[in-house]
Short mmCIF file of C-alpha atoms in Angstrom, two decimals:
data_model
loop_
_atom_site.label_atom_id
_atom_site.label_comp_id
_atom_site.label_asym_id
_atom_site.label_seq_id
_atom_site.Cartn_x
_atom_site.Cartn_y
_atom_site.Cartn_z
CA UNK A 187 342.50 124.71 69.45
CA UNK A 188 342.17 123.95 65.76
CA UNK A 189 345.34 125.65 64.52
CA UNK A 190 345.48 128.27 61.82
CA UNK A 191 345.94 128.73 58.11
CA UNK A 192 349.21 128.43 56.21
CA UNK A 193 351.84 131.15 55.87
CA UNK A 194 350.66 132.03 52.36
CA UNK A 195 347.09 132.33 53.56
CA UNK A 196 348.21 134.50 56.51
CA UNK A 197 350.13 136.71 54.11
CA UNK A 198 347.02 137.15 51.95
CA UNK A 199 344.81 137.80 54.98
CA UNK A 200 347.19 140.49 56.24
CA UNK A 201 347.30 142.13 52.77
CA UNK A 202 351.04 141.39 52.50
CA UNK A 203 351.76 143.84 55.37
CA UNK A 204 354.12 141.32 57.01
CA UNK A 205 357.05 139.49 55.53
CA UNK A 206 357.33 135.72 55.73
CA UNK A 207 359.89 135.77 58.58
CA UNK A 208 357.47 137.73 60.81
CA UNK A 209 354.64 135.32 60.00
CA UNK A 210 356.96 132.36 60.64
CA UNK A 211 357.70 133.79 64.11
CA UNK A 212 353.97 133.90 64.85
CA UNK A 213 353.57 130.29 63.75
CA UNK A 214 356.63 129.21 65.77
CA UNK A 215 354.97 130.61 68.91
CA UNK A 216 351.68 128.79 68.18
CA UNK A 217 351.02 126.14 70.85
CA UNK A 218 349.03 123.91 68.50
CA UNK A 219 351.80 123.87 65.88
CA UNK A 220 354.44 123.13 68.51
CA UNK A 221 352.45 120.22 69.96
CA UNK A 222 351.99 118.73 66.47
CA UNK A 223 355.70 119.11 65.71
CA UNK A 224 356.62 117.46 69.02
CA UNK A 225 354.30 114.50 68.35
CA UNK A 226 355.74 114.10 64.84
CA UNK A 227 359.30 114.10 66.17
CA UNK A 228 358.41 111.51 68.82
CA UNK A 229 356.92 109.24 66.13
CA UNK A 230 360.02 109.65 63.95
CA UNK A 231 362.35 108.85 66.85
CA UNK A 232 360.30 105.91 68.06
CA UNK A 233 362.12 102.61 67.74
CA UNK A 234 360.06 100.86 65.07
CA UNK A 235 360.91 97.19 64.63
CA UNK A 236 362.16 96.51 61.14
CA UNK A 237 361.48 92.96 60.05
CA UNK A 238 364.35 90.97 58.66
CA UNK A 239 364.30 88.76 55.62
CA UNK A 240 361.92 85.83 56.07
CA UNK A 241 360.72 86.82 59.51
CA UNK A 242 357.21 87.89 58.49
CA UNK A 243 355.18 86.12 55.80
CA UNK A 244 351.86 87.00 54.18
CA UNK A 245 349.68 84.35 52.55
CA UNK A 246 346.53 84.54 50.49
CA UNK A 247 344.49 82.70 47.87
CA UNK A 248 343.59 84.12 44.49
CA UNK A 249 341.13 82.81 42.01
CA UNK A 250 339.18 81.20 40.66
CA UNK A 251 340.90 81.70 37.32
CA UNK A 252 340.18 79.15 34.60
CA UNK A 253 339.01 76.66 37.21
CA UNK A 254 342.08 76.92 39.44
CA UNK A 255 343.18 78.82 42.52
CA UNK A 256 346.53 80.34 43.33
CA UNK A 257 348.27 80.32 46.69
CA UNK A 258 350.78 83.12 47.19
CA UNK A 259 353.11 83.39 50.15
CA UNK A 260 355.29 86.50 50.21
CA UNK A 261 358.03 87.78 52.47
CA UNK A 262 357.32 91.19 53.97
CA UNK A 263 360.90 92.44 53.72
CA UNK A 264 361.97 91.24 50.28
CA UNK A 265 358.60 90.62 48.57
CA UNK A 266 359.97 87.24 47.50
CA UNK A 267 357.00 85.03 46.56
CA UNK A 268 356.46 81.29 46.68
CA UNK A 269 353.33 80.24 44.80
CA UNK A 270 351.29 77.12 44.10
CA UNK A 271 348.45 76.38 41.70
CA UNK A 272 345.56 74.59 43.41
CA UNK A 273 342.76 72.59 41.83
CA UNK A 274 340.51 73.27 44.83
CA UNK A 275 340.51 75.34 48.00
CA UNK A 276 340.70 72.17 50.08
CA UNK A 277 344.38 71.85 49.09
CA UNK A 278 345.20 75.29 50.51
CA UNK A 279 346.30 74.32 54.03
CA UNK A 280 348.61 71.51 52.90
CA UNK A 281 350.14 73.67 50.20
CA UNK A 282 350.60 76.61 52.59
CA UNK A 283 352.49 74.32 54.95
CA UNK A 284 354.74 73.25 52.05
CA UNK A 285 355.37 76.89 51.11
CA UNK A 286 356.29 77.75 54.70
CA UNK A 287 358.69 74.80 54.81
CA UNK A 288 360.29 76.16 51.62
CA UNK A 289 360.68 79.58 53.21
CA UNK A 290 362.03 77.97 56.36
CA UNK A 291 364.82 76.29 54.36
CA UNK A 292 365.71 79.57 52.67
CA UNK A 293 365.67 81.57 55.90
CA UNK A 294 367.75 78.97 57.75
CA UNK A 295 370.60 79.77 55.33
CA UNK A 296 370.80 83.20 57.01
CA UNK A 297 370.70 81.69 60.53
CA UNK A 298 367.29 83.26 61.11
CA UNK A 299 363.91 81.69 61.72
CA UNK A 300 360.34 82.41 60.69
CA UNK A 301 358.29 84.23 63.33
CA UNK A 302 355.01 85.50 61.89
CA UNK A 303 352.51 84.58 59.22
CA UNK A 304 349.47 86.67 58.37
CA UNK A 305 346.55 85.09 56.52
CA UNK A 306 342.87 85.53 55.83
CA UNK A 307 340.27 83.31 57.49
CA UNK A 308 340.73 80.63 54.83
CA UNK A 309 343.63 79.23 56.81
CA UNK A 310 341.93 79.17 60.20
CA UNK A 311 342.11 75.38 60.48
CA UNK A 312 343.10 73.01 63.26
CA UNK A 313 345.78 71.46 61.04
CA UNK A 314 347.42 74.81 60.31
CA UNK A 315 347.09 75.92 63.93
CA UNK A 316 348.87 72.76 65.08
CA UNK A 317 351.59 73.29 62.47
CA UNK A 318 352.16 76.88 63.66
CA UNK A 319 352.34 75.72 67.28
CA UNK A 320 354.94 73.04 66.52
CA UNK A 321 357.05 75.48 64.47
CA UNK A 322 356.68 78.33 66.96
CA UNK A 323 355.02 80.58 64.37
CA UNK A 324 352.66 83.35 65.39
CA UNK A 325 349.61 83.11 63.12
CA UNK A 326 347.85 86.44 62.63
CA UNK A 327 344.41 86.18 61.09
CA UNK A 328 342.80 89.20 59.47
CA UNK A 329 339.21 90.11 60.25
CA UNK A 330 336.50 89.09 57.81
CA UNK A 331 335.93 91.50 54.91
CA UNK A 332 339.04 93.52 55.77
CA UNK A 333 341.57 92.43 53.19
CA UNK A 334 343.50 95.68 53.71
CA UNK A 335 344.88 94.13 56.93
CA UNK A 336 346.78 91.68 54.74
CA UNK A 337 347.75 94.41 52.30
CA UNK A 338 351.13 93.00 51.34
CA UNK A 339 349.58 89.74 50.14
CA UNK A 340 346.63 91.49 48.52
CA UNK A 341 348.92 93.78 46.49
CA UNK A 342 351.01 90.83 45.37
CA UNK A 343 347.82 88.99 44.43
CA UNK A 344 346.56 91.86 42.30
CA UNK A 345 349.84 92.15 40.42
CA UNK A 346 350.06 88.43 39.71
CA UNK A 347 346.35 88.09 38.90
CA UNK A 348 346.65 90.88 36.30
CA UNK A 349 349.66 89.18 34.75
CA UNK A 350 347.90 85.80 34.70
CA UNK A 351 344.82 87.25 33.03
CA UNK A 352 347.00 89.03 30.46
CA UNK A 353 348.87 85.79 29.69
CA UNK A 354 345.60 83.89 29.35
CA UNK A 355 344.18 86.53 27.00
CA UNK A 356 347.34 86.63 24.92
CA UNK A 357 347.46 82.84 24.63
CA UNK A 358 343.96 82.59 23.07
#
């Protein structure tokens, strides 16, 4: 069962011998269409967890721009960003921990706590793993060469990197 063409195509194929209501009746009786509609309604009704402010963070490095790197940590819900400029990548883990502590202070004002952080492989270190364990954070690491899995951070990076490059060009 591969379905059928649209109502307009059916109308053309039948040389306009049927009105749209008759063609709609045919489509309404189609088993394939009904199964697709049922699946769509199930997906819409499914209880999808909506993350609250500060519950889910995304982190990523950008750079090298003019000899420096940027660390961006963004909140999934609000897109609020905490950033740091790094002289080298070796500072990344320590600075990420500081950014998370900043977020933790902000989130604690709402009586919530951080739960998840998603990063690339750059933060797959023993030090960061130990930090996550002590704070009760779930650290999700994206697969190599699949930056789309950390899309929120990647989009934020692109926006900020464009702005940084524009500022650098305008300042010269």
